[in-house]
CSV table of C-alpha atoms in Angstrom, one decimal:
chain,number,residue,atom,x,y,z
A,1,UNK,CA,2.9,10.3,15.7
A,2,UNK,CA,0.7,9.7,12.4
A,3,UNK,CA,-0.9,6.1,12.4
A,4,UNK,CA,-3.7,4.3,11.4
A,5,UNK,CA,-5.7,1.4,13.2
A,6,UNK,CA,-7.8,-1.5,12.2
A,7,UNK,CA,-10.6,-3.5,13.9
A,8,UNK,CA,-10.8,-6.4,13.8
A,9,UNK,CA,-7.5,-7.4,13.4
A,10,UNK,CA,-9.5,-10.9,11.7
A,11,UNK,CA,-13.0,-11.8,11.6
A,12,UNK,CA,-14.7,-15.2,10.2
A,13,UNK,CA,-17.9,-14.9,8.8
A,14,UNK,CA,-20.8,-17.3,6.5
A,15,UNK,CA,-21.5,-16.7,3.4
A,16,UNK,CA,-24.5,-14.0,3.5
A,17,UNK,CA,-23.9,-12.4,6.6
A,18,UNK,CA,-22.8,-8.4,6.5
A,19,UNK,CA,-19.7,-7.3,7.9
A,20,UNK,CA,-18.2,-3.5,9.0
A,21,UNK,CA,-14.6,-3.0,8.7
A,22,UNK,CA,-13.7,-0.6,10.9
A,23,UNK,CA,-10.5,2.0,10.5
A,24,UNK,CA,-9.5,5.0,12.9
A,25,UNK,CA,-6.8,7.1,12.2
A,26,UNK,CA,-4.7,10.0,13.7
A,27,UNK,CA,-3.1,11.7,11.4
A,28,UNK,CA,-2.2,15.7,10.9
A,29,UNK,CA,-3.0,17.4,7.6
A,30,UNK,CA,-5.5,14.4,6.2
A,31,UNK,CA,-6.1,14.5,2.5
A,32,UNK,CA,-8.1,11.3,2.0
A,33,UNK,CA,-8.6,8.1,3.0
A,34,UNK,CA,-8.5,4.5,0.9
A,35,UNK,CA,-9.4,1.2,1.2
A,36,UNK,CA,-8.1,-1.8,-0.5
A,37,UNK,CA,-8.7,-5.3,-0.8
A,38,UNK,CA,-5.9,-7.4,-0.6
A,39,UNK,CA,-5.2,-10.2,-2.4
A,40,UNK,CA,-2.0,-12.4,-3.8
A,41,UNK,CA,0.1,-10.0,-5.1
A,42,UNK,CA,-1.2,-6.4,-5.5
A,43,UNK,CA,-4.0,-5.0,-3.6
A,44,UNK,CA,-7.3,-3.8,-5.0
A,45,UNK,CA,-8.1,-0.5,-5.0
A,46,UNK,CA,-11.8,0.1,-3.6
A,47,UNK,CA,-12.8,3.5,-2.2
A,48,UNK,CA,-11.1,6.9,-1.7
A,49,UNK,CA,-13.2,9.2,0.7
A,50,UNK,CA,-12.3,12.5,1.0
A,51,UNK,CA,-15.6,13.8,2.5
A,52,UNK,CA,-17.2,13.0,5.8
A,53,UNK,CA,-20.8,12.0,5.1
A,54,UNK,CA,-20.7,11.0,1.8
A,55,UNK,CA,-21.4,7.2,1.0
A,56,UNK,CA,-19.6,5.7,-1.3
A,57,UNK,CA,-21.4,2.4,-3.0
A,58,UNK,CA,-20.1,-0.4,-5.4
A,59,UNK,CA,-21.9,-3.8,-5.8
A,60,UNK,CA,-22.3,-5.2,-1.8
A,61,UNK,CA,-19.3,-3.0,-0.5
A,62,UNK,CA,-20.2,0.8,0.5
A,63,UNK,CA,-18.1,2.9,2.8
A,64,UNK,CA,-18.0,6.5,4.8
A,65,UNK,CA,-16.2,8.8,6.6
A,66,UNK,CA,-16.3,10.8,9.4
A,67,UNK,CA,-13.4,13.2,9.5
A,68,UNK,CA,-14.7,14.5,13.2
A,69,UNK,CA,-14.4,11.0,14.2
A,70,UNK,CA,-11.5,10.2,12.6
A,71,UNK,CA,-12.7,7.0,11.1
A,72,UNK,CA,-13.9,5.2,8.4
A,73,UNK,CA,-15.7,1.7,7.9
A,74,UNK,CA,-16.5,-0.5,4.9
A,75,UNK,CA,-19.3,-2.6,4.7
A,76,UNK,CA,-19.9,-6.0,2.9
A,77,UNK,CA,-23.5,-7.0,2.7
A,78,UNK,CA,-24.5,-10.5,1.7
A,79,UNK,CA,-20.6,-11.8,1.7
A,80,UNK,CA,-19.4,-14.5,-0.4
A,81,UNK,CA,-16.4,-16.8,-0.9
A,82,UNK,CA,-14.4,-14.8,-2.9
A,83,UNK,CA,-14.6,-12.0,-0.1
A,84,UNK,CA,-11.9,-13.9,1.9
A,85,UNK,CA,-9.2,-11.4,1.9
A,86,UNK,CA,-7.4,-8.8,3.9
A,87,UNK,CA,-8.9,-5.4,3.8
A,88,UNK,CA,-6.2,-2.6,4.1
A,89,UNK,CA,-6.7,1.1,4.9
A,90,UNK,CA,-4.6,3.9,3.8
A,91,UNK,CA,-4.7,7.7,4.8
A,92,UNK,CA,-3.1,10.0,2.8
A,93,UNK,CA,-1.5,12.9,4.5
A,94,UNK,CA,-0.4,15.9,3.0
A,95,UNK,CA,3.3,17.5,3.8
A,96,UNK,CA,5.8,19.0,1.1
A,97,UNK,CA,4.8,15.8,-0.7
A,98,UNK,CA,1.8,13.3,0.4
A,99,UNK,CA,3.0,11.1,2.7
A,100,UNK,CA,0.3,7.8,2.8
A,101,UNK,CA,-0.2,5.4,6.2
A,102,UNK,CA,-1.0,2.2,6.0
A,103,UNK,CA,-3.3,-0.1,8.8
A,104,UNK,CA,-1.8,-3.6,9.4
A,105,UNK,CA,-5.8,-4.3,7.9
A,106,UNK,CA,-8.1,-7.0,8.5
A,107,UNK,CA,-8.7,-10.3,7.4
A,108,UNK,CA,-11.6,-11.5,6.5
A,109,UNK,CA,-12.9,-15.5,5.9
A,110,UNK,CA,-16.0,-16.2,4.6
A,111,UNK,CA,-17.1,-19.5,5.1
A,112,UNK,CA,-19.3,-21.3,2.9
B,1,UNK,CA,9.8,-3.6,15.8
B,2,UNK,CA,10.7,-1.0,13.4
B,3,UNK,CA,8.4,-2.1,11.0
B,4,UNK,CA,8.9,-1.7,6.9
B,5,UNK,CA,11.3,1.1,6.8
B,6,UNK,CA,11.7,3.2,3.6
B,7,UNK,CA,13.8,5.9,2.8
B,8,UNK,CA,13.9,8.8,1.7
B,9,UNK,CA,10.6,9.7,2.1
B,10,UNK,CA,10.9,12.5,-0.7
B,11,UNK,CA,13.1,12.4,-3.3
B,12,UNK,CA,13.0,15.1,-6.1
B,13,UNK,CA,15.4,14.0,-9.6
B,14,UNK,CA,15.6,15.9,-12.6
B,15,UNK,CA,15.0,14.2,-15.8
B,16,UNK,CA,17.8,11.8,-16.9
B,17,UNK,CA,18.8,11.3,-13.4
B,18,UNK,CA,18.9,7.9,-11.5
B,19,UNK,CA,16.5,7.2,-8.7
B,20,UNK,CA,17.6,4.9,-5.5
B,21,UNK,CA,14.8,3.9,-3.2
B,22,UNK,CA,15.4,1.7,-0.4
B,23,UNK,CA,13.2,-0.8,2.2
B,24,UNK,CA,14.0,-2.2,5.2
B,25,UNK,CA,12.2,-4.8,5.6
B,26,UNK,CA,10.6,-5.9,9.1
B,27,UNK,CA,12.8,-8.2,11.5
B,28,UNK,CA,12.5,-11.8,10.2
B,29,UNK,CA,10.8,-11.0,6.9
B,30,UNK,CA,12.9,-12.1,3.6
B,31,UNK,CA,10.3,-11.4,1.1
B,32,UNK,CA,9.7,-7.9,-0.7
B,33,UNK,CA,7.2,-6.6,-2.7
B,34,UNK,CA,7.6,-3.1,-4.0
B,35,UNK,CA,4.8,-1.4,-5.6
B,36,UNK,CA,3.3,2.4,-7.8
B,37,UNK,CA,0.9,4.2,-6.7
B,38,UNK,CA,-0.1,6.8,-9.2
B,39,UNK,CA,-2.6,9.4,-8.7
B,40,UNK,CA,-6.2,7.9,-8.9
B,41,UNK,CA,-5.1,4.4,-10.0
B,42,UNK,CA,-4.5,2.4,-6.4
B,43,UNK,CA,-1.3,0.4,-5.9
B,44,UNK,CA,0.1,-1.4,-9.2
B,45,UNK,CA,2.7,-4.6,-8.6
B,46,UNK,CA,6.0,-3.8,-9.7
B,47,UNK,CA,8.6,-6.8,-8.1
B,48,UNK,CA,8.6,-9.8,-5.5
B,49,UNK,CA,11.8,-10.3,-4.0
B,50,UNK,CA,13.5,-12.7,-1.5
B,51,UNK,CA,17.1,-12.8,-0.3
B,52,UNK,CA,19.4,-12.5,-3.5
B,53,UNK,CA,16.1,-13.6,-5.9
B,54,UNK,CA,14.0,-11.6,-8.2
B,55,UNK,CA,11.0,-14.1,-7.7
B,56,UNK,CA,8.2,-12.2,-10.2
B,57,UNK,CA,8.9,-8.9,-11.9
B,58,UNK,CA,5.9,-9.1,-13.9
B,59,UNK,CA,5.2,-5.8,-13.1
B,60,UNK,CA,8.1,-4.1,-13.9
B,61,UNK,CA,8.8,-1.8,-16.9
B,62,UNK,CA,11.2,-3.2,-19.4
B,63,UNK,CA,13.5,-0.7,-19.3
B,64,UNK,CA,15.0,1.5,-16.6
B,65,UNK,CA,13.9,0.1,-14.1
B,66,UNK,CA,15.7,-2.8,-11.7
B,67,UNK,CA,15.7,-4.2,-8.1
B,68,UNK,CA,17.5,-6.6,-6.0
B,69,UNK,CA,17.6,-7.9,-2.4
B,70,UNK,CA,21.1,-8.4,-1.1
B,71,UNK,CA,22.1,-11.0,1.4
B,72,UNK,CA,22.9,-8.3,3.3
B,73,UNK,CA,21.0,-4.8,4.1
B,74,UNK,CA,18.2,-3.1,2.5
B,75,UNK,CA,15.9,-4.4,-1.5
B,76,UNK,CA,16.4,-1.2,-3.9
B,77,UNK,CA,14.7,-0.1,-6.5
B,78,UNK,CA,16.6,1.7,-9.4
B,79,UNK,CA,15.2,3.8,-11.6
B,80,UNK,CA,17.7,5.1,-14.4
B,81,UNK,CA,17.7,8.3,-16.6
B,82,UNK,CA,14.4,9.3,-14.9
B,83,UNK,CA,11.2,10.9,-16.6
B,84,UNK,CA,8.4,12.7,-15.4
B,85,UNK,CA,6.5,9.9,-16.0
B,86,UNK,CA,8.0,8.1,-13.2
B,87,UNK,CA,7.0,10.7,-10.5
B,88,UNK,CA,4.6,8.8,-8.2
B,89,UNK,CA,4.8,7.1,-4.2
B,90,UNK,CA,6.6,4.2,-4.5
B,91,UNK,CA,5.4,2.1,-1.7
B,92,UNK,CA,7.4,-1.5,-0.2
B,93,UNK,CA,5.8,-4.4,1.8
B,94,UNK,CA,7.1,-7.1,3.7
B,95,UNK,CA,5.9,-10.7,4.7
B,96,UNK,CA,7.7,-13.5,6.5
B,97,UNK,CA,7.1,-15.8,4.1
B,98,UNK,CA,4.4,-16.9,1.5
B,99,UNK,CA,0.5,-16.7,2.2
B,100,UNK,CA,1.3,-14.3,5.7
B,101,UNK,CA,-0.2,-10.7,5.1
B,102,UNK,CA,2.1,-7.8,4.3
B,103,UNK,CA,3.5,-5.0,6.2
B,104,UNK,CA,3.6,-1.9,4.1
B,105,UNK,CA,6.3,1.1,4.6
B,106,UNK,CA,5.5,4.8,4.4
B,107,UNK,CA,6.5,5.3,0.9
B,108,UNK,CA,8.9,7.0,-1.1
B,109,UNK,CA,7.8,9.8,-2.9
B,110,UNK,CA,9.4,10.7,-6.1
B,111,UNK,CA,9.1,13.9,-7.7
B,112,UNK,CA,11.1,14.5,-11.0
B,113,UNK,CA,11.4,17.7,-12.6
């Protein structure tokens, strides 16, 4: 069975400190995995990895994959306020269409 | 616990068709949220409902497009006299109530031709 885990399930952090998200994943013909940040209504779009290895940067959040593994994590450095929310995970999975799986995520609180 | 059930998982419509796509939501959750994902562009907001209530369609387009929540059984979307335009996943998420994180479904994929 396809799924896709999250750890923590919630973490509380102060302002400044790093954080890694962590997300695992077993899922049969992977095509790429996302990360979103999730906030009031519509989640955020962040990263889409579809290479182990690679490193992929914006601002304080970077993120990587390794598809030997079968993980992923995503990394805050010097966090602030507006961090606080819940960080979802998505892997997309290729059939006769793509078929994406969803983590329940991780919330994060950053406390001033 | 089921979970955020959505079905079909495919669905292929030829242009001018209608498109029904259904969520169950998870045991004890009355409040829907159905969203697009198209290629490249993360997950858009399309509607939040609860029981019988179309709370925010912001999202929605203006035409064609429509959802409810019955009392009873599963929120659909409707999408009338399809395009190819409309072919993306078409993803639902659930929450007990307001300010408790979401429980997303699998998706529906829609594919018109």
């Amino acid at each position: 069975e396809d799924k896709v885990v999250q750890s923590p399930l919630s973490l509380v952090v102060h302002e400044g400190d790093t954080v890694t998200l962590n997300c695992s994943y077993e899922v049969t013909n992977f095509r790429s995995l996302l990360w979103y940040k999730q906030e009031k209504k519509a989640p955020t779009f962040l990263f889409m990895l579809t290479s182990s290895g690679i490193e992929k940067k914006s601002g304080r959040l970077s993120s990587i994959l390794d598809k030997k593994e079968l993980f992923s994590i995503l990394n805050i450095t010097a966090t602030q306020t507006g961090d606080s929310a819940v960080y979802l995970c998505a892997v997309e999975a290729v059939y006769t269409g793509n078929q994406f799986y969803f983590g329940t995520g991780t919330s994060l609180t950053v406390i001033p | 616990n089921a979970g955020v059930m959505q079905n079909p998982r495919h669905l292929v419509r030829r242009r001018g068709q209608e498109a029904r796509l259904r969520c169950s939501p998870m045991k004890g959750h009355s409040h829907v949220y159905w969203y697009r994902q198209l290629p490249e562009e993360g997950l858009k907001f399309m509607v939040y409902l609860q029981k019988e209530n179309i709370i925010d369609e912001s999202g929605m387009p203006k035409e064609r497009f429509s959802a409810e929540f019955p009392k009873e059984g599963p929120s659909i979307l409707r999408i009338q006299q399809v395009v190819r335009g409309d072919s993306a996943a078409y993803f639902c998420a659930s929450s007990p109530d307001v300010g408790y994180g979401y429980t997303f479904g699998s998706g529906t994929r829609l594919t018109v031709v």
